[in-house]
PDB file of C-alpha atoms in Angstrom:
ATOM      1  CA  MET I   7     186.857 217.823  31.420  1.00 47.00           C
ATOM      2  CA  PRO I   8     185.995 214.094  31.251  1.00 51.00           C
ATOM      3  CA  SER I   9     186.243 212.482  27.806  1.00 53.00           C
ATOM      4  CA  LYS I  10     182.995 211.676  26.118  1.00 60.00           C
ATOM      5  CA  SER I  11     182.156 208.003  26.199  1.00 62.00           C
ATOM      6  CA  PRO I  12     181.557 206.322  22.799  1.00 64.00           C
ATOM      7  CA  PRO I  13     178.005 205.467  21.696  1.00 70.00           C
ATOM      8  CA  SER I  14     176.620 202.174  23.014  1.00 78.00           C
ATOM      9  CA  PHE I  15     175.897 200.672  19.598  1.00 80.00           C
ATOM     10  CA  GLY I  16     175.158 197.275  21.248  1.00 81.00           C
ATOM     11  CA  SER I  17     172.424 198.771  23.405  1.00 84.00           C
ATOM     12  CA  GLN I  18     168.762 198.683  22.418  1.00 89.00           C
ATOM     13  CA  GLU I  19     168.167 201.694  24.700  1.00 91.00           C
ATOM     14  CA  TYR I  20     170.723 203.687  22.717  1.00 90.00           C
ATOM     15  CA  TRP I  21     168.946 203.081  19.402  1.00 92.00           C
ATOM     16  CA  ASP I  22     165.504 203.700  20.792  1.00 90.00           C
ATOM     17  CA  ALA I  23     166.669 207.022  22.201  1.00 93.00           C
ATOM     18  CA  ARG I  24     168.465 207.966  18.981  1.00 93.00           C
ATOM     19  CA  PHE I  25     165.455 207.324  16.745  1.00 93.00           C
ATOM     20  CA  SER I  26     163.077 208.895  19.238  1.00 92.00           C
ATOM     21  CA  SER I  27     165.032 212.159  19.235  1.00 93.00           C
ATOM     22  CA  ASN I  28     165.591 212.231  15.464  1.00 92.00           C
ATOM     23  CA  ALA I  29     163.120 210.536  13.155  1.00 89.00           C
ATOM     24  CA  GLU I  30     164.612 211.980   9.946  1.00 92.00           C
ATOM     25  CA  PRO I  31     166.125 209.549   7.416  1.00 92.00           C
ATOM     26  CA  PHE I  32     169.775 208.851   8.080  1.00 93.00           C
ATOM     27  CA  GLU I  33     172.197 206.931   5.820  1.00 95.00           C
ATOM     28  CA  TRP I  34     175.233 205.133   7.085  1.00 92.00           C
ATOM     29  CA  LEU I  35     178.271 205.120   4.829  1.00 92.00           C
ATOM     30  CA  GLY I  36     176.582 205.576   1.495  1.00 91.00           C
ATOM     31  CA  ALA I  37     173.459 206.405  -0.461  1.00 94.00           C
ATOM     32  CA  PRO I  38     170.562 203.904  -0.773  1.00 95.00           C
ATOM     33  CA  THR I  39     171.847 203.086  -4.288  1.00 96.00           C
ATOM     34  CA  ALA I  40     175.299 202.044  -3.021  1.00 95.00           C
ATOM     35  CA  LEU I  41     174.609 198.297  -3.211  1.00 97.00           C
ATOM     36  CA  ASP I  42     172.554 198.252  -6.446  1.00 97.00           C
ATOM     37  CA  ALA I  43     175.072 196.530  -8.674  1.00 96.00           C
ATOM     38  CA  SER I  44     175.659 193.717  -6.145  1.00 97.00           C
ATOM     39  CA  ILE I  45     171.886 193.280  -5.609  1.00 98.00           C
ATOM     40  CA  VAL I  46     171.282 193.018  -9.368  1.00 97.00           C
ATOM     41  CA  ASP I  47     174.073 190.471  -9.652  1.00 96.00           C
ATOM     42  CA  ALA I  48     172.608 188.397  -6.746  1.00 97.00           C
ATOM     43  CA  LEU I  49     169.174 188.475  -8.297  1.00 96.00           C
ATOM     44  CA  ARG I  50     170.595 187.206 -11.548  1.00 94.00           C
ATOM     45  CA  ILE I  51     171.691 183.974  -9.870  1.00 90.00           C
ATOM     46  CA  ALA I  52     168.709 183.579  -7.580  1.00 89.00           C
ATOM     47  CA  SER I  53     166.771 180.417  -8.487  1.00 82.00           C
ATOM     48  CA  GLU I  54     163.297 181.531  -7.425  1.00 88.00           C
ATOM     49  CA  ASP I  55     160.918 183.886  -9.153  1.00 89.00           C
ATOM     50  CA  ARG I  56     160.163 185.979  -6.035  1.00 95.00           C
ATOM     51  CA  PRO I  57     163.379 186.001  -3.998  1.00 97.00           C
ATOM     52  CA  GLN I  58     163.033 187.201  -0.400  1.00 98.00           C
ATOM     53  CA  PHE I  59     165.165 190.065   0.857  1.00 99.00           C
ATOM     54  CA  LEU I  60     166.219 190.362   4.511  1.00 99.00           C
ATOM     55  CA  HIS I  61     167.312 193.939   5.273  1.00 99.00           C
ATOM     56  CA  ILE I  62     169.043 193.884   8.651  1.00 99.00           C
ATOM     57  CA  GLY I  63     169.439 197.067  10.707  1.00 97.00           C
ATOM     58  CA  SER I  64     166.990 199.029   8.569  1.00 97.00           C
ATOM     59  CA  GLY I  65     167.028 202.006  11.003  1.00 95.00           C
ATOM     60  CA  THR I  66     165.668 205.174   9.365  1.00 95.00           C
ATOM     61  CA  SER I  67     167.546 204.599   6.119  1.00 96.00           C
ATOM     62  CA  LEU I  68     165.746 205.113   2.842  1.00 96.00           C
ATOM     63  CA  LEU I  69     167.389 201.932   1.572  1.00 98.00           C
ATOM     64  CA  SER I  70     164.264 199.971   2.645  1.00 97.00           C
ATOM     65  CA  PHE I  71     162.215 201.954   0.206  1.00 95.00           C
ATOM     66  CA  HIS I  72     164.820 201.851  -2.549  1.00 96.00           C
ATOM     67  CA  LEU I  73     164.829 198.065  -2.354  1.00 97.00           C
ATOM     68  CA  ARG I  74     161.236 198.047  -3.559  1.00 95.00           C
ATOM     69  CA  LEU I  75     162.556 198.911  -7.009  1.00 94.00           C
ATOM     70  CA  HIS I  76     164.282 195.506  -7.141  1.00 96.00           C
ATOM     71  CA  VAL I  77     161.178 193.367  -6.469  1.00 96.00           C
ATOM     72  CA  GLU I  78     157.785 192.787  -7.994  1.00 92.00           C
ATOM     73  CA  ASP I  79     155.999 192.847  -4.642  1.00 93.00           C
ATOM     74  CA  ALA I  80     156.929 194.895  -1.581  1.00 94.00           C
ATOM     75  CA  SER I  81     156.183 191.897   0.655  1.00 96.00           C
ATOM     76  CA  GLN I  82     159.385 190.253  -0.700  1.00 97.00           C
ATOM     77  CA  ILE I  83     161.315 192.724   1.534  1.00 98.00           C
ATOM     78  CA  HIS I  84     161.607 192.018   5.239  1.00 99.00           C
ATOM     79  CA  ASN I  85     163.092 194.853   7.290  1.00 99.00           C
ATOM     80  CA  LEU I  86     164.550 194.109  10.701  1.00 99.00           C
ATOM     81  CA  ASP I  87     165.829 196.500  13.336  1.00 98.00           C
ATOM     82  CA  TYR I  88     166.847 196.184  17.013  1.00 96.00           C
ATOM     83  CA  SER I  89     164.672 199.249  17.822  1.00 97.00           C
ATOM     84  CA  GLU I  90     160.897 199.093  17.951  1.00 97.00           C
ATOM     85  CA  VAL I  91     160.955 202.850  17.436  1.00 97.00           C
ATOM     86  CA  ALA I  92     162.791 202.516  14.068  1.00 97.00           C
ATOM     87  CA  VAL I  93     160.360 199.788  12.957  1.00 98.00           C
ATOM     88  CA  THR I  94     157.343 201.976  13.772  1.00 97.00           C
ATOM     89  CA  LEU I  95     158.877 204.948  11.938  1.00 97.00           C
ATOM     90  CA  GLY I  96     159.541 202.796   8.882  1.00 97.00           C
ATOM     91  CA  GLN I  97     155.996 201.443   8.791  1.00 96.00           C
ATOM     92  CA  LYS I  98     154.516 204.927   9.074  1.00 95.00           C
ATOM     93  CA  ARG I  99     156.800 206.278   6.338  1.00 95.00           C
ATOM     94  CA  GLU I 100     155.910 203.361   4.016  1.00 94.00           C
ATOM     95  CA  ARG I 101     152.188 203.942   4.455  1.00 90.00           C
ATOM     96  CA  GLY I 102     152.703 207.543   3.506  1.00 87.00           C
ATOM     97  CA  ILE I 103     154.347 206.694   0.163  1.00 82.00           C
ATOM     98  CA  ALA I 104     153.011 203.265  -0.870  1.00 67.00           C
ATOM     99  CA  GLY I 105     149.981 204.688  -2.582  1.00 58.00           C
ATOM    100  CA  VAL I 106     152.035 206.745  -5.008  1.00 60.00           C
ATOM    101  CA  ASP I 107     153.936 203.826  -6.437  1.00 65.00           C
ATOM    102  CA  PRO I 108     153.854 204.453 -10.230  1.00 63.00           C
ATOM    103  CA  ARG I 109     153.711 200.718 -10.919  1.00 66.00           C
ATOM    104  CA  LEU I 110     150.265 200.415  -9.297  1.00 67.00           C
ATOM    105  CA  LYS I 111     147.387 200.045 -11.767  1.00 68.00           C
ATOM    106  CA  ASP I 112     144.159 201.975 -11.350  1.00 68.00           C
ATOM    107  CA  GLY I 113     142.295 200.681  -8.316  1.00 67.00           C
ATOM    108  CA  GLN I 114     145.110 198.337  -7.276  1.00 72.00           C
ATOM    109  CA  ALA I 115     145.714 198.284  -3.533  1.00 77.00           C
ATOM    110  CA  PRO I 116     149.366 198.744  -2.452  1.00 79.00           C
ATOM    111  CA  THR I 117     151.310 195.981  -0.802  1.00 87.00           C
ATOM    112  CA  TYR I 118     153.644 196.565   2.088  1.00 94.00           C
ATOM    113  CA  MET I 119     157.030 195.406   3.217  1.00 97.00           C
ATOM    114  CA  ARG I 120     157.382 193.324   6.348  1.00 98.00           C
ATOM    115  CA  TRP I 121     158.798 194.983   9.470  1.00 98.00           C
ATOM    116  CA  ASP I 122     159.921 193.417  12.737  1.00 98.00           C
ATOM    117  CA  ALA I 123     161.903 194.415  15.786  1.00 98.00           C
ATOM    118  CA  VAL I 124     164.454 191.650  16.297  1.00 98.00           C
ATOM    119  CA  ASN I 125     167.569 190.915  18.319  1.00 97.00           C
ATOM    120  CA  LEU I 126     169.819 189.452  15.620  1.00 98.00           C
ATOM    121  CA  LEU I 127     172.085 187.945  18.261  1.00 96.00           C
ATOM    122  CA  ASP I 128     169.226 185.822  19.709  1.00 96.00           C
ATOM    123  CA  HIS I 129     168.183 183.011  17.370  1.00 96.00           C
ATOM    124  CA  ASN I 130     164.807 182.672  19.141  1.00 96.00           C
ATOM    125  CA  SER I 131     164.040 186.380  18.498  1.00 97.00           C
ATOM    126  CA  LEU I 132     165.120 185.990  14.849  1.00 98.00           C
ATOM    127  CA  LEU I 133     163.062 182.849  14.273  1.00 98.00           C
ATOM    128  CA  HIS I 134     160.008 184.443  15.859  1.00 98.00           C
ATOM    129  CA  ALA I 135     160.010 186.855  12.888  1.00 98.00           C
ATOM    130  CA  CYS I 136     161.767 184.872  10.133  1.00 98.00           C
ATOM    131  CA  SER I 137     161.438 181.401   8.570  1.00 97.00           C
ATOM    132  CA  ARG I 138     164.425 179.103   8.331  1.00 97.00           C
ATOM    133  CA  THR I 139     166.191 178.916   4.923  1.00 97.00           C
ATOM    134  CA  ALA I 140     163.826 181.535   3.520  1.00 97.00           C
ATOM    135  CA  TYR I 141     166.015 184.425   2.200  1.00 98.00           C
ATOM    136  CA  SER I 142     168.005 184.783  -0.992  1.00 98.00           C
ATOM    137  CA  LEU I 143     169.561 188.180  -0.181  1.00 98.00           C
ATOM    138  CA  ILE I 144     170.668 189.711   3.076  1.00 99.00           C
ATOM    139  CA  ILE I 145     171.301 193.456   2.898  1.00 99.00           C
ATOM    140  CA  ASP I 146     173.548 194.945   5.479  1.00 98.00           C
ATOM    141  CA  LYS I 147     174.603 198.637   5.303  1.00 97.00           C
ATOM    142  CA  SER I 148     176.949 199.038   8.302  1.00 95.00           C
ATOM    143  CA  THR I 149     174.821 196.900  10.613  1.00 97.00           C
ATOM    144  CA  SER I 150     177.688 194.501  11.055  1.00 97.00           C
ATOM    145  CA  ASP I 151     179.825 197.510  11.994  1.00 96.00           C
ATOM    146  CA  ALA I 152     177.445 198.426  14.766  1.00 95.00           C
ATOM    147  CA  ILE I 153     177.163 194.832  16.022  1.00 96.00           C
ATOM    148  CA  SER I 154     180.940 194.485  16.049  1.00 94.00           C
ATOM    149  CA  CYS I 155     180.969 197.232  18.735  1.00 91.00           C
ATOM    150  CA  ALA I 156     178.804 195.225  21.087  1.00 91.00           C
ATOM    151  CA  ASP I 157     180.211 193.217  24.020  1.00 91.00           C
ATOM    152  CA  ASP I 158     181.005 189.573  23.643  1.00 92.00           C
ATOM    153  CA  ILE I 159     178.093 187.226  24.225  1.00 91.00           C
ATOM    154  CA  TYR I 160     178.314 184.567  26.880  1.00 90.00           C
ATOM    155  CA  ILE I 161     177.047 181.294  25.380  1.00 85.00           C
ATOM    156  CA  PRO I 162     176.316 178.146  27.425  1.00 79.00           C
ATOM    157  CA  ARG I 163     177.471 174.771  26.149  1.00 78.00           C
ATOM    158  CA  PRO I 164     176.180 173.262  24.010  1.00 82.00           C
ATOM    159  CA  PHE I 165     175.082 175.983  21.621  1.00 86.00           C
ATOM    160  CA  PRO I 166     171.436 175.417  20.493  1.00 90.00           C
ATOM    161  CA  ILE I 167     172.359 175.547  16.800  1.00 92.00           C
ATOM    162  CA  SER I 168     174.382 172.691  15.371  1.00 90.00           C
ATOM    163  CA  VAL I 169     175.561 171.168  12.060  1.00 90.00           C
ATOM    164  CA  ASP I 170     174.667 167.754  13.441  1.00 86.00           C
ATOM    165  CA  PRO I 171     170.968 166.824  12.966  1.00 83.00           C
ATOM    166  CA  TYR I 172     171.229 164.339  15.903  1.00 75.00           C
ATOM    167  CA  SER I 173     173.047 166.547  18.337  1.00 73.00           C
ATOM    168  CA  PRO I 174     172.078 165.911  21.960  1.00 71.00           C
ATOM    169  CA  THR I 175     169.424 168.038  23.538  1.00 67.00           C
ATOM    170  CA  ASP I 176     170.458 167.788  27.163  1.00 65.00           C
ATOM    171  CA  LEU I 177     171.970 171.141  27.974  1.00 59.00           C
ATOM    172  CA  ASP I 178     174.418 170.939  30.846  1.00 58.00           C
ATOM    173  CA  SER I 179     173.401 173.673  33.246  1.00 55.00           C
ATOM    174  CA  THR I 180     176.699 173.336  35.098  1.00 58.00           C
ATOM    175  CA  SER I 181     178.870 174.081  32.036  1.00 66.00           C
ATOM    176  CA  ILE I 182     180.757 177.334  31.963  1.00 74.00           C
ATOM    177  CA  ALA I 183     179.455 179.927  29.497  1.00 80.00           C
ATOM    178  CA  GLU I 184     181.986 181.001  26.871  1.00 84.00           C
ATOM    179  CA  ALA I 185     182.462 184.564  25.608  1.00 89.00           C
ATOM    180  CA  ILE I 186     181.903 184.663  21.830  1.00 91.00           C
ATOM    181  CA  HIS I 187     182.314 187.696  19.558  1.00 93.00           C
ATOM    182  CA  PRO I 188     178.878 189.027  18.424  1.00 95.00           C
ATOM    183  CA  LEU I 189     179.747 188.906  14.713  1.00 96.00           C
ATOM    184  CA  TYR I 190     180.378 185.171  15.092  1.00 95.00           C
ATOM    185  CA  ILE I 191     176.910 184.731  16.494  1.00 96.00           C
ATOM    186  CA  LEU I 192     175.354 186.966  13.839  1.00 98.00           C
ATOM    187  CA  ALA I 193     176.861 184.858  11.058  1.00 98.00           C
ATOM    188  CA  VAL I 194     175.503 181.598  12.465  1.00 97.00           C
ATOM    189  CA  ASN I 195     172.067 183.055  13.095  1.00 98.00           C
ATOM    190  CA  LEU I 196     171.821 184.529   9.606  1.00 99.00           C
ATOM    191  CA  ALA I 197     172.946 181.225   8.104  1.00 98.00           C
ATOM    192  CA  LEU I 198     169.915 179.638   9.816  1.00 98.00           C
ATOM    193  CA  VAL I 199     167.492 181.761   7.784  1.00 98.00           C
ATOM    194  CA  ALA I 200     169.439 182.029   4.553  1.00 98.00           C
ATOM    195  CA  LYS I 201     168.875 179.750   1.570  1.00 97.00           C
ATOM    196  CA  PRO I 202     171.820 177.818   0.181  1.00 97.00           C
ATOM    197  CA  ARG I 203     173.776 180.182  -2.182  1.00 97.00           C
ATOM    198  CA  ALA I 204     172.062 183.230  -0.627  1.00 98.00           C
ATOM    199  CA  ARG I 205     174.134 186.383  -0.833  1.00 98.00           C
ATOM    200  CA  TRP I 206     174.935 188.488   2.268  1.00 99.00           C
ATOM    201  CA  ILE I 207     175.827 191.885   0.840  1.00 98.00           C
ATOM    202  CA  THR I 208     177.578 194.224   3.308  1.00 98.00           C
ATOM    203  CA  LEU I 209     178.855 197.785   3.170  1.00 98.00           C
ATOM    204  CA  SER I 210     181.361 198.418   5.965  1.00 97.00           C
ATOM    205  CA  TYR I 211     183.945 200.972   7.034  1.00 96.00           C
ATOM    206  CA  SER I 212     186.323 198.092   8.050  1.00 95.00           C
ATOM    207  CA  ASN I 213     188.805 196.392   5.791  1.00 95.00           C
ATOM    208  CA  ASP I 214     188.676 193.313   8.076  1.00 95.00           C
ATOM    209  CA  ARG I 215     185.026 193.053   8.995  1.00 96.00           C
ATOM    210  CA  PHE I 216     184.685 189.254   8.872  1.00 96.00           C
ATOM    211  CA  PRO I 217     187.896 187.742  10.239  1.00 91.00           C
ATOM    212  CA  PHE I 218     186.030 184.556  11.169  1.00 88.00           C
ATOM    213  CA  LEU I 219     186.048 183.550   7.511  1.00 88.00           C
ATOM    214  CA  ASN I 220     189.670 182.625   8.208  1.00 79.00           C
ATOM    215  CA  ALA I 221     189.138 179.724  10.632  1.00 62.00           C
ATOM    216  CA  SER I 222     192.638 180.129  12.067  1.00 62.00           C
ATOM    217  CA  SER I 223     191.714 183.527  13.457  1.00 59.00           C
ATOM    218  CA  CYS I 224     188.979 182.169  15.720  1.00 57.00           C
ATOM    219  CA  SER I 225     189.548 181.328  19.383  1.00 56.00           C
ATOM    220  CA  SER I 226     189.434 177.731  20.584  1.00 54.00           C
ATOM    221  CA  ALA I 227     186.237 178.496  22.514  1.00 55.00           C
ATOM    222  CA  GLU I 228     184.561 179.786  19.332  1.00 56.00           C
ATOM    223  CA  HIS I 229     185.632 176.647  17.410  1.00 57.00           C
ATOM    224  CA  GLU I 230     184.277 174.337  20.173  1.00 66.00           C
ATOM    225  CA  VAL I 231     181.041 176.105  21.166  1.00 76.00           C
ATOM    226  CA  VAL I 232     179.523 177.530  17.942  1.00 88.00           C
ATOM    227  CA  PRO I 233     179.347 176.162  14.400  1.00 92.00           C
ATOM    228  CA  SER I 234     182.185 177.744  12.406  1.00 93.00           C
ATOM    229  CA  PRO I 235     180.990 180.580  10.141  1.00 95.00           C
ATOM    230  CA  ALA I 236     183.823 179.653   7.837  1.00 94.00           C
ATOM    231  CA  THR I 237     181.920 176.475   6.925  1.00 95.00           C
ATOM    232  CA  LEU I 238     178.617 178.340   6.509  1.00 97.00           C
ATOM    233  CA  TRP I 239     179.731 181.360   4.457  1.00 98.00           C
ATOM    234  CA  GLN I 240     182.346 181.874   1.764  1.00 97.00           C
ATOM    235  CA  LEU I 241     183.702 185.200   0.610  1.00 97.00           C
ATOM    236  CA  VAL I 242     182.756 185.896  -2.990  1.00 97.00           C
ATOM    237  CA  GLU I 243     184.025 189.471  -3.258  1.00 96.00           C
ATOM    238  CA  LYS I 244     185.791 192.056  -1.179  1.00 96.00           C
ATOM    239  CA  SER I 245     186.367 195.433  -2.787  1.00 96.00           C
ATOM    240  CA  GLU I 246     187.145 199.012  -1.902  1.00 95.00           C
ATOM    241  CA  VAL I 247     184.355 201.513  -2.490  1.00 90.00           C
ATOM    242  CA  ASP I 248     185.073 205.165  -3.029  1.00 82.00           C
ATOM    243  CA  ASN I 249     182.824 207.347  -0.915  1.00 71.00           C
ATOM    244  CA  ALA I 250     181.019 209.330  -3.613  1.00 56.00           C
ATOM    245  CA  ASN I 251     179.851 211.926  -1.054  1.00 52.00           C
ATOM    246  CA  GLN I 252     183.263 213.645  -0.884  1.00 41.00           C
ATOM    247  CA  GLN I 253     182.888 217.368  -1.154  1.00 38.00           C
ATOM    248  CA  PRO I 254     185.426 220.213  -1.356  1.00 39.00           C
ATOM    249  CA  VAL I 255     185.892 222.353   1.722  1.00 37.00           C
ATOM    250  CA  GLU I 256     186.479 226.120   1.363  1.00 37.00           C
ATOM    251  CA  GLU I 257     188.708 227.938   3.774  1.00 37.00           C
ATOM    252  CA  ALA I 258     187.407 230.911   5.749  1.00 39.00           C
ATOM    253  CA  GLU I 259     189.253 233.520   3.616  1.00 43.00           C
ATOM    254  CA  ALA I 260     188.130 231.743   0.479  1.00 43.00           C
ATOM    255  CA  THR I 261     191.708 232.077  -0.879  1.00 43.00           C
ATOM    256  CA  THR I 262     192.151 228.307  -1.310  1.00 45.00           C
ATOM    257  CA  VAL I 263     190.041 225.278  -1.670  1.00 42.00           C
ATOM    258  CA  THR I 264     191.164 222.127   0.138  1.00 43.00           C
ATOM    259  CA  HIS I 265     189.752 218.652  -0.144  1.00 48.00           C
ATOM    260  CA  ARG I 266     189.035 216.141   2.521  1.00 55.00           C
ATOM    261  CA  PRO I 267     191.112 213.000   2.132  1.00 59.00           C
ATOM    262  CA  LYS I 268     189.432 210.256   0.173  1.00 66.00           C
ATOM    263  CA  VAL I 269     187.263 208.012   2.383  1.00 75.00           C
ATOM    264  CA  PHE I 270     186.875 204.402   1.270  1.00 87.00           C
ATOM    265  CA  ASN I 271     184.334 201.901   2.504  1.00 96.00           C
ATOM    266  CA  TRP I 272     184.440 198.188   1.851  1.00 97.00           C
ATOM    267  CA  LEU I 273     181.987 195.962   0.075  1.00 98.00           C
ATOM    268  CA  TYR I 274     181.738 192.370   1.150  1.00 98.00           C
ATOM    269  CA  ILE I 275     179.724 189.671  -0.620  1.00 98.00           C
ATOM    270  CA  LEU I 276     179.387 186.443   1.244  1.00 98.00           C
ATOM    271  CA  GLU I 277     177.581 183.372  -0.085  1.00 98.00           C
ATOM    272  CA  ARG I 278     175.804 180.760   2.002  1.00 98.00           C
ATOM    273  CA  THR I 279     177.241 177.276   1.581  1.00 98.00           C
ATOM    274  CA  ASP I 280     175.239 174.077   1.381  1.00 97.00           C
ATOM    275  CA  VAL I 281     176.136 173.054   4.968  1.00 97.00           C
ATOM    276  CA  PRO I 282     172.771 172.764   6.765  1.00 96.00           C
ATOM    277  CA  LEU I 283     172.084 173.898  10.275  1.00 96.00           C
ATOM    278  CA  PHE I 284     169.790 172.338  12.825  1.00 93.00           C
ATOM    279  CA  LEU I 285     168.276 173.303  16.136  1.00 93.00           C
ATOM    280  CA  ARG I 286     168.978 170.818  18.862  1.00 82.00           C
ATOM    281  CA  GLY I 287     165.911 168.597  19.163  1.00 72.00           C
ATOM    282  CA  ASP I 288     164.919 168.847  15.501  1.00 71.00           C
ATOM    283  CA  HIS I 289     165.160 165.075  15.188  1.00 58.00           C
ATOM    284  CA  ILE I 290     162.746 164.393  18.015  1.00 57.00           C
TER     285      ILE I 290
END
């Protein structure tokens, strides 16, 4: 019997099919409350009165709706997903619950979160939905895990995003495209829309989710083609998180009770540096 192939987490078709076949809420790794302490801490250092949240890979998680408890206005939350199906489901679910917000005064119309279907690995797609240097918090519950499973992205030289405001605009069509790891591209693209000192809060199953923060671990092609994420993001915290959903398992004869081994996830908090990013041609 042939082995079952792994899910195509980098495929938009996979996610559309998954959410079309099962529209019920699904949580990756932890409950919607799993990142609360880190969010509260990030809000404490945010300089603006109405910080903007970017929730990447919202899927069918109830985290989108839980985030509303952290803001005064639902429009401060911007949910992004690769799948248009997931975005539509989220919008419908929100319209079903927005009117019962206990914070609404009599006669007050509800406000809604923003929702967009976006390819996070395409800066044009991201900027079509998001403004540059707009977000103070980026919320990521296992989305980086899914993106890490995608194939490398072939990037032509020169990359359209640069740390040099006067970088040349003439793209050499004869240059050879370089294979870049998708997380490397994700980090650069998110840096384009994050404010200086913005927090990127990630829950991951991996204890080495962002190796690019160590510049020596990156390939020469990545160093030469794409701005280094190690100059755009710094690691503020990395900690082990006990999976609170652990439950005892009873044997068939009910003579003993065994426990599943502890499962630990990892919390990463990255902070955007002050290094600016530019699109080639910004100076023209």
